[in-house]
mmCIF file of C-alpha atoms and ligand atoms in Angstrom:
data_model
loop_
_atom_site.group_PDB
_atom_site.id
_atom_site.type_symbol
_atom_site.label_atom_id
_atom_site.label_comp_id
_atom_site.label_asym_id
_atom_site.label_seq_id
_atom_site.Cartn_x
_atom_site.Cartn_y
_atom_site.Cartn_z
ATOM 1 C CA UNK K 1 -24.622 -65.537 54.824
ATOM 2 C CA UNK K 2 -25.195 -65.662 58.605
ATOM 3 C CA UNK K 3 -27.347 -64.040 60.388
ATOM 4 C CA UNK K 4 -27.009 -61.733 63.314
ATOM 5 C CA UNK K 5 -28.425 -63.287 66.580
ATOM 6 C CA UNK K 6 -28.357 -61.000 69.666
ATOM 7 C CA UNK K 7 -29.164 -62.664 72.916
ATOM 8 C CA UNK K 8 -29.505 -61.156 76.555
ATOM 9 C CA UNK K 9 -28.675 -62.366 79.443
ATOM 10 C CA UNK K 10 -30.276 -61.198 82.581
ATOM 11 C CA UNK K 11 -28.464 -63.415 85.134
ATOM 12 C CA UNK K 12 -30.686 -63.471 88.306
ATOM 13 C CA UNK K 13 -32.221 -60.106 87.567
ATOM 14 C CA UNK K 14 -36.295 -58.770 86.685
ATOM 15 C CA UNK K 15 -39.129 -60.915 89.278
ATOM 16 C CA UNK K 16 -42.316 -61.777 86.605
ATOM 17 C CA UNK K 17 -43.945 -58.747 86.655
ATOM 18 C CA UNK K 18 -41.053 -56.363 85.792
ATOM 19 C CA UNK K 19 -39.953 -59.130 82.969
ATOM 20 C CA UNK K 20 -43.515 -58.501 81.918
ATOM 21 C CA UNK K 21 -43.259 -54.723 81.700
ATOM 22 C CA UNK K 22 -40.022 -54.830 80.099
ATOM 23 C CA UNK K 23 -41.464 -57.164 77.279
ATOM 24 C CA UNK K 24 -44.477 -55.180 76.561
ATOM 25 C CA UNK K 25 -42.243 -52.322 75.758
ATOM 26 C CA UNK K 26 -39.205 -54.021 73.736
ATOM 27 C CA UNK K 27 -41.898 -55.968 71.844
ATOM 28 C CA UNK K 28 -42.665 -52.396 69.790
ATOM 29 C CA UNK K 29 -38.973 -51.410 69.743
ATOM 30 C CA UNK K 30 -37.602 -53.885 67.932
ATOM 31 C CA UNK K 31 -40.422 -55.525 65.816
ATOM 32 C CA UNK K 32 -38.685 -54.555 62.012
ATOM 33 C CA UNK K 33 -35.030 -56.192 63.638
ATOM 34 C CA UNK K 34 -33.218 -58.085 60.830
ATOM 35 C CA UNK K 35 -31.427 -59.928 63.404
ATOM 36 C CA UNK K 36 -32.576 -63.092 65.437
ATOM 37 C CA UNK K 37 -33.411 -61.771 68.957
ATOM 38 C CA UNK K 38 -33.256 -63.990 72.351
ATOM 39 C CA UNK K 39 -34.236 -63.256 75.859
ATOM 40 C CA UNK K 40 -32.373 -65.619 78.262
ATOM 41 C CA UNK K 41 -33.999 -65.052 81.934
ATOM 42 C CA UNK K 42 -34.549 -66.338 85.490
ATOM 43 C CA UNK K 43 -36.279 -69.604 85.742
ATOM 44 C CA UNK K 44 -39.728 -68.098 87.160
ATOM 45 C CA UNK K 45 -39.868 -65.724 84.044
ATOM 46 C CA UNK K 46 -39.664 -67.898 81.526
ATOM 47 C CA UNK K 47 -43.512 -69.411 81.172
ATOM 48 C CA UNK K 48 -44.687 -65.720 81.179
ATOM 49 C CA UNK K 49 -42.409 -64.611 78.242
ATOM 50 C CA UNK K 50 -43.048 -67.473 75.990
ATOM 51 C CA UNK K 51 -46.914 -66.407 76.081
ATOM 52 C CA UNK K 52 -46.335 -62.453 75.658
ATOM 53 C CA UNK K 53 -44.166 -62.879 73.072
ATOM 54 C CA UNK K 54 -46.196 -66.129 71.546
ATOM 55 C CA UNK K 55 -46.922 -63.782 68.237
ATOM 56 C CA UNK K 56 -43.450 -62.033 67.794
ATOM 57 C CA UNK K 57 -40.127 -61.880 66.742
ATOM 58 C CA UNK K 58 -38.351 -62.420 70.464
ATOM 59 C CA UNK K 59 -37.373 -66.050 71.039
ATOM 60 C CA UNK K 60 -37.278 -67.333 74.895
ATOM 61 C CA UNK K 61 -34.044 -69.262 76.480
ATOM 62 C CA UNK K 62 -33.085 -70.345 80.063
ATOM 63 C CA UNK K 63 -29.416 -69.597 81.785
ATOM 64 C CA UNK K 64 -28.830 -73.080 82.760
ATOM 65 C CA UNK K 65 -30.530 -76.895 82.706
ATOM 66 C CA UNK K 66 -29.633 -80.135 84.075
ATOM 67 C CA UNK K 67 -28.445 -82.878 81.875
ATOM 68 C CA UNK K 68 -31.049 -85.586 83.391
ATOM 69 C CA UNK K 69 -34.192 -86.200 82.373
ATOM 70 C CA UNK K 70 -35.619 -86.464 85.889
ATOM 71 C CA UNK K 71 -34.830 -87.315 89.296
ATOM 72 C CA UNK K 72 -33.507 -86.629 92.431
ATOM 73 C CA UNK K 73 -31.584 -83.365 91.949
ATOM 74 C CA UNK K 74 -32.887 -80.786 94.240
ATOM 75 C CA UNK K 75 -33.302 -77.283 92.712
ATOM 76 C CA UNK K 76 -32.437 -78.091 89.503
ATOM 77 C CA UNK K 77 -34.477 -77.757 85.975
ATOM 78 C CA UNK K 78 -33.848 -80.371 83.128
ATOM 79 C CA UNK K 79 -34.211 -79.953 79.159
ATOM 80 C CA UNK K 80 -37.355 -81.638 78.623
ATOM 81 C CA UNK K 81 -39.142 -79.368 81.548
ATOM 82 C CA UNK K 82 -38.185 -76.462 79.633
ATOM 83 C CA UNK K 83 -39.161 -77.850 76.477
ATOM 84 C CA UNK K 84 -42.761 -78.479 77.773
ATOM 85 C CA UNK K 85 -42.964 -74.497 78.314
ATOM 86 C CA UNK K 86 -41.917 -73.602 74.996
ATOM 87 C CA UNK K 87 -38.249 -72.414 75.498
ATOM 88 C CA UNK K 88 -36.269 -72.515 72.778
ATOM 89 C CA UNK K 89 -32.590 -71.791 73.786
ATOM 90 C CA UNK K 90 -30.472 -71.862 76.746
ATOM 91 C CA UNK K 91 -27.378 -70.943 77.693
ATOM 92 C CA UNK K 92 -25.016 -73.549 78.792
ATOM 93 C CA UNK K 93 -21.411 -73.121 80.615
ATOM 94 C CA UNK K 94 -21.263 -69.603 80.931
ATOM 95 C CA UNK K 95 -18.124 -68.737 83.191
ATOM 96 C CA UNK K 96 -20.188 -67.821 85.756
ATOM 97 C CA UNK K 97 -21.579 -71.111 86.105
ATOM 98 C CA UNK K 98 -18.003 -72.365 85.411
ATOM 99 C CA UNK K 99 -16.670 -69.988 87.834
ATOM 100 C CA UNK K 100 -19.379 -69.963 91.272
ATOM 101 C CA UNK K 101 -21.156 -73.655 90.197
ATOM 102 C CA UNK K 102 -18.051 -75.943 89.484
ATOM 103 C CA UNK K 103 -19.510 -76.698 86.033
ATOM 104 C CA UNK K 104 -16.624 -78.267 84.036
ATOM 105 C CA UNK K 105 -15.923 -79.078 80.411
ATOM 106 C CA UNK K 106 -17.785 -82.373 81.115
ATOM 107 C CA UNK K 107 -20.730 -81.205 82.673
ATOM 108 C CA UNK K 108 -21.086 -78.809 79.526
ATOM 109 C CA UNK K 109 -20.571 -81.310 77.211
ATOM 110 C CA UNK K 110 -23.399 -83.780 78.800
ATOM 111 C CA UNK K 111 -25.615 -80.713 79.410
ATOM 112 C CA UNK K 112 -25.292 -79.380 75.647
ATOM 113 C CA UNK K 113 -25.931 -83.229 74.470
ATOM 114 C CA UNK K 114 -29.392 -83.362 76.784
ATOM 115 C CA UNK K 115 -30.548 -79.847 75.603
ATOM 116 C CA UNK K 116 -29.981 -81.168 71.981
ATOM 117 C CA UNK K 117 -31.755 -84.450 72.435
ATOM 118 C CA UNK K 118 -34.666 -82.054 73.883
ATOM 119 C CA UNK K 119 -34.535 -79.717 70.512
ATOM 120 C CA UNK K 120 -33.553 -77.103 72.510
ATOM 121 C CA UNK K 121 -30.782 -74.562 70.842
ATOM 122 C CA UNK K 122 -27.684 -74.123 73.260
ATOM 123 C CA UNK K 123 -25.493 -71.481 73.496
ATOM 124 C CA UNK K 124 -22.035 -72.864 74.549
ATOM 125 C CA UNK K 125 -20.298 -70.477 76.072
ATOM 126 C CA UNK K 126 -16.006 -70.441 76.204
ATOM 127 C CA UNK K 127 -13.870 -67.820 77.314
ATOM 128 C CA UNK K 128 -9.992 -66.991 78.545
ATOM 129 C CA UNK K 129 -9.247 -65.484 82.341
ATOM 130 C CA UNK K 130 -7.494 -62.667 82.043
ATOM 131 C CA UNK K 131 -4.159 -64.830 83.874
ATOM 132 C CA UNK K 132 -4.802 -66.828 80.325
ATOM 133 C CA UNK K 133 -4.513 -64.014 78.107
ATOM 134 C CA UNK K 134 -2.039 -62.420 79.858
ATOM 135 C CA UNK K 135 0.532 -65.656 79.504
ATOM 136 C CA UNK K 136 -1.215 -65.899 75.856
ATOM 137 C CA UNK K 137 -2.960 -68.996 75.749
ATOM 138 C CA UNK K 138 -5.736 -67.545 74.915
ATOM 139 C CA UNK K 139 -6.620 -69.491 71.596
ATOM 140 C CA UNK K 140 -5.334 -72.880 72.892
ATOM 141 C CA UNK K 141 -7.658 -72.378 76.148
ATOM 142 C CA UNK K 142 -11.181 -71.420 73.879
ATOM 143 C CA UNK K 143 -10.202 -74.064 71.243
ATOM 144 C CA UNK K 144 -9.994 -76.720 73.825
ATOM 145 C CA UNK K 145 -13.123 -75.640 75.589
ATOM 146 C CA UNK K 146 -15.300 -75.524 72.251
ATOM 147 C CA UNK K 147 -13.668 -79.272 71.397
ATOM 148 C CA UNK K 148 -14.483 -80.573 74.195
ATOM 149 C CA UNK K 149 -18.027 -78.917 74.760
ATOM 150 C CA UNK K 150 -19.228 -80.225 70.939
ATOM 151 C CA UNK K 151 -17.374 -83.845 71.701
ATOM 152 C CA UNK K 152 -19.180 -86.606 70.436
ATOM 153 C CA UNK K 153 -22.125 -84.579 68.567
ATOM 154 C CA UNK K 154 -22.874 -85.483 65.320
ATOM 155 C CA UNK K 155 -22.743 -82.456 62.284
ATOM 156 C CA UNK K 156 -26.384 -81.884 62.047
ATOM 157 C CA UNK K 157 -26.422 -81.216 65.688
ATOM 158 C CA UNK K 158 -23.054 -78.591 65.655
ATOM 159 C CA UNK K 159 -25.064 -76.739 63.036
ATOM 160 C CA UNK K 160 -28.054 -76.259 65.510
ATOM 161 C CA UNK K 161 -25.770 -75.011 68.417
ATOM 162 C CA UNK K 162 -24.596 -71.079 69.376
ATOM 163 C CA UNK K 163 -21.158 -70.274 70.455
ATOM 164 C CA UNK K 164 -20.561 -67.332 72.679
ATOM 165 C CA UNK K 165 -16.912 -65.923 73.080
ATOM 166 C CA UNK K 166 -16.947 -64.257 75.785
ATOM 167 C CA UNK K 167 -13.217 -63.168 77.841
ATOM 168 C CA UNK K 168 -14.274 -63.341 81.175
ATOM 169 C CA UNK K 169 -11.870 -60.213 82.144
ATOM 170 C CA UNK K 170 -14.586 -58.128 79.816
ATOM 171 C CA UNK K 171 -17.989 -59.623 80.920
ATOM 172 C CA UNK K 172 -19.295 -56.842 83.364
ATOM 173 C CA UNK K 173 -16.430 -55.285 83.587
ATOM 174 C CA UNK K 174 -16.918 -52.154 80.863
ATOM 175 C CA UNK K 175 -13.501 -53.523 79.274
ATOM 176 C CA UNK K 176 -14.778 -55.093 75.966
ATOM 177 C CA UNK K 177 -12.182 -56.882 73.600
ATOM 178 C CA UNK K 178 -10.856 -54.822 70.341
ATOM 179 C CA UNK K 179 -13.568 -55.822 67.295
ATOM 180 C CA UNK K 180 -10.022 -57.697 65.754
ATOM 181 C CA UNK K 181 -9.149 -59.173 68.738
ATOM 182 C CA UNK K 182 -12.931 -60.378 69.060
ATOM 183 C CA UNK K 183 -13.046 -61.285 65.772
ATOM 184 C CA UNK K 184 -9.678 -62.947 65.196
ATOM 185 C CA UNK K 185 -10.702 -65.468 68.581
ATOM 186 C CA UNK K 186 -13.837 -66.289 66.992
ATOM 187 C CA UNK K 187 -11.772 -66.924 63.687
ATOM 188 C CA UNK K 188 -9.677 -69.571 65.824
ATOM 189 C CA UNK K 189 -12.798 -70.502 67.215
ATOM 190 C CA UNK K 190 -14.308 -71.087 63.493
ATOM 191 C CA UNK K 191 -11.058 -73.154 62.479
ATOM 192 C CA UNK K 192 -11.280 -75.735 65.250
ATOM 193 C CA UNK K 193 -14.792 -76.626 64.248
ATOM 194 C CA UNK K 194 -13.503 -77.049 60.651
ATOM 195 C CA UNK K 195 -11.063 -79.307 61.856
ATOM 196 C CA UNK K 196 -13.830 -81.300 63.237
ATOM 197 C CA UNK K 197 -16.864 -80.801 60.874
ATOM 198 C CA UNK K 198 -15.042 -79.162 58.311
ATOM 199 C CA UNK K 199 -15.578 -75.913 56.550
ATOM 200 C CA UNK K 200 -19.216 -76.172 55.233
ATOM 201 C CA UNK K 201 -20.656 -76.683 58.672
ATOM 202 C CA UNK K 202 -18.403 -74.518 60.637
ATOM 203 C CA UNK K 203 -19.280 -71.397 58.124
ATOM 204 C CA UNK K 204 -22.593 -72.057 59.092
ATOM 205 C CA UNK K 205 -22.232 -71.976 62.743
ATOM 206 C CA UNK K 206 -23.553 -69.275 64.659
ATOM 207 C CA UNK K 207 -20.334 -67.712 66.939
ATOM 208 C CA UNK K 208 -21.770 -64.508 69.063
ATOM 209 C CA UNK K 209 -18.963 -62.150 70.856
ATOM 210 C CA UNK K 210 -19.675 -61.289 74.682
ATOM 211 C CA UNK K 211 -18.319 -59.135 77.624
ATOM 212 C CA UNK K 212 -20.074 -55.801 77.905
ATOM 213 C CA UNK K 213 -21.336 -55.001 74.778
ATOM 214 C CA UNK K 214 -23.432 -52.009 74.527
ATOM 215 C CA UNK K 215 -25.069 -49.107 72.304
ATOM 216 C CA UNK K 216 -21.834 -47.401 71.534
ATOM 217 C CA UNK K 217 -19.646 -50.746 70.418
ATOM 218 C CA UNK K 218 -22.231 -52.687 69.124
ATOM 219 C CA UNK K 219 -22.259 -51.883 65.130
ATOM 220 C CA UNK K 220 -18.306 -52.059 65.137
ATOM 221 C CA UNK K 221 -18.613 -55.273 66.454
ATOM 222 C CA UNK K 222 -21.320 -56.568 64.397
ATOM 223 C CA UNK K 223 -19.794 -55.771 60.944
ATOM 224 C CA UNK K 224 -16.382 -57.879 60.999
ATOM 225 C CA UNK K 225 -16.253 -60.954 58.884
ATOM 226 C CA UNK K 226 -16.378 -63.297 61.749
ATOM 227 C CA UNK K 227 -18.808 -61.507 64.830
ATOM 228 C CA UNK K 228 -22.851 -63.319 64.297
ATOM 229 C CA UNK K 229 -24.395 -60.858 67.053
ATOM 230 C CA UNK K 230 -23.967 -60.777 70.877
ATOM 231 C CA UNK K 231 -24.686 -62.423 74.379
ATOM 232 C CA UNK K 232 -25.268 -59.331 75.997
ATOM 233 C CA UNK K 233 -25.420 -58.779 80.361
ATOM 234 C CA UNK K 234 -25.792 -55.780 81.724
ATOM 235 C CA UNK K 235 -27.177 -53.938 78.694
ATOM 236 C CA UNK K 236 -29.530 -56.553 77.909
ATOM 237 C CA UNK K 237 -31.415 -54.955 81.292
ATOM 238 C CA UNK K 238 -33.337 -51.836 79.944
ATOM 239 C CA UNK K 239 -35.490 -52.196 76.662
ATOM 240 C CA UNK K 240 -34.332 -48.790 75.911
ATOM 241 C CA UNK K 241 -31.019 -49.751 75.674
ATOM 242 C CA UNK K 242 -31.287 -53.327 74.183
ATOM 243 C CA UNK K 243 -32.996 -51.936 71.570
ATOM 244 C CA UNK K 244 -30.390 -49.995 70.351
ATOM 245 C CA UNK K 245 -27.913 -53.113 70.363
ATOM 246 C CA UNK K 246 -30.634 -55.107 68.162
ATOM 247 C CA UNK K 247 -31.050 -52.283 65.889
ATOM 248 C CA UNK K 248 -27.871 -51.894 65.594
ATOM 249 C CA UNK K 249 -27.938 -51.496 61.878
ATOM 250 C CA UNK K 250 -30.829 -49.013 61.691
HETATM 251 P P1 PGA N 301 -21.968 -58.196 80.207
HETATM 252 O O1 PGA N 301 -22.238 -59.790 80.386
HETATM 253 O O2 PGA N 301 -22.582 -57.812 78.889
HETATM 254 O O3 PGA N 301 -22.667 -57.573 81.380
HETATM 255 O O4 PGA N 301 -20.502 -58.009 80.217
HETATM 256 C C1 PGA N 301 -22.152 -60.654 79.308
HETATM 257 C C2 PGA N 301 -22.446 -62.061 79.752
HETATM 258 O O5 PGA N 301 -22.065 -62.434 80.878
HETATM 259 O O6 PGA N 301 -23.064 -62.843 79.007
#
């Protein structure tokens, strides 16, 4: 059986202190969660959340990471930095970063190999514009992303990785996908892996649903065969609310 893993995403929102208010609060909320829980937040956050929530049940991951070691690359943060903070995940390719930061399918790829290499977990994201759904290439445009983000890792290391389907016509949006839909992408998703890996190793990987999950769609969601939790946005934002995603089962 897989586990649930719910991850937020706070893009470039909550400065230290309000990331440190919000923590002290969802700490209590959600300390009896079944599922794996993952804040993902703004570079300057992240040193302060691994402390608070050193004793807890909240794992820490970054939105982005270079793919070097070190060197001259202005501005940007590599794997074994975050490493030496005690982050544990981070999100790599979301369409966003796609989308506004040219990242490609080969970026990903190199970026999910360093973050590997530095033991940290990724979550790969792939998703379909809504132009790609619409001429229905949907499953031939996420297969080919997830192929090409896990090229050239080895099976211990596809088992240690997070996929996040997320259609990028529902992230933010308020649209979400239909729980089959979701779940019948993440299926196709599942089957390319097994192609590669084959089926022991890709019924262990971890494949999350995203693009405005909240409260109300959460549990439907949650219990298809297929769905292992959520990258969440915009409800990720108020422990109140996040809390009720996570507990989704309560
Ligand atoms: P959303 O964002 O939940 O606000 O749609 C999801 C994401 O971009 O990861």
């Amino acid at each position: 059986m897989r586990k649930k893993v719910i991850a937020g995403n706070w893009k470039m929102n909550m400065k230290p202190l309000q990331a440190e208010e919000y923590m002290r609060e969802f700490i209590e909320l959600i300390k009896n969660a079944q599922s794996e829980v993952i804040i993902c937040a703004p570079y300057i956050d992240l040193e302060r959340l691994v402390e608070i929530t050193k004793k807890t049940n909240i794992k820490i991951g970054a939105q982005n990471m270079h793919w070097e070691e070190t060197g001259a690359y202005t501005g940007e943060v590599s794997g074994s930095m975050l490493k030496s903070i005690g982050v544990e995940y981070v999100i790599i390719g979301h369409s966003e970063r796609r989308q506004y930061f040219a990242e490609t399918d080969e970026t990903v790829n190199k970026k999910v190999k360093a973050a590997l290499n530095n033991e940290l977990k990724p979550i790969v994201c792939v998703g379909e514009t809504l132009e790609q759904k619409e001429k229905g290439i949907t499953n031939q445009v996420i297969t080919n992303q997830t192929k090409l983000a896990l090229e050239g890792l080895t099976q211990e290391q596809v088992e240690n990785i997070i996929i996040a389907y997320e259609p990028i016509w529902a992230i933010g949006t308020g649209k979400t996908a239909t729980s089959e839909d979701a779940n019948n992408c993440i299926i196709s998703i599942r089957e390319e892996i097994s192609k590669i890996y084959g089926q022991n190793i890709a019924s262990r990987v971890i494949i999350q649903y995203g693009g405005s999950v909240k409260a109300s769609n959460a549990q439907e969601l949650f219990t298809t065969s297929d769905i292992d939790g959520a990258l969440v946005g915009g409800a990720s934002l108020k422990p109140e609310e996040f809390e009720k995603i996570v507990n989704y089962d309560k």
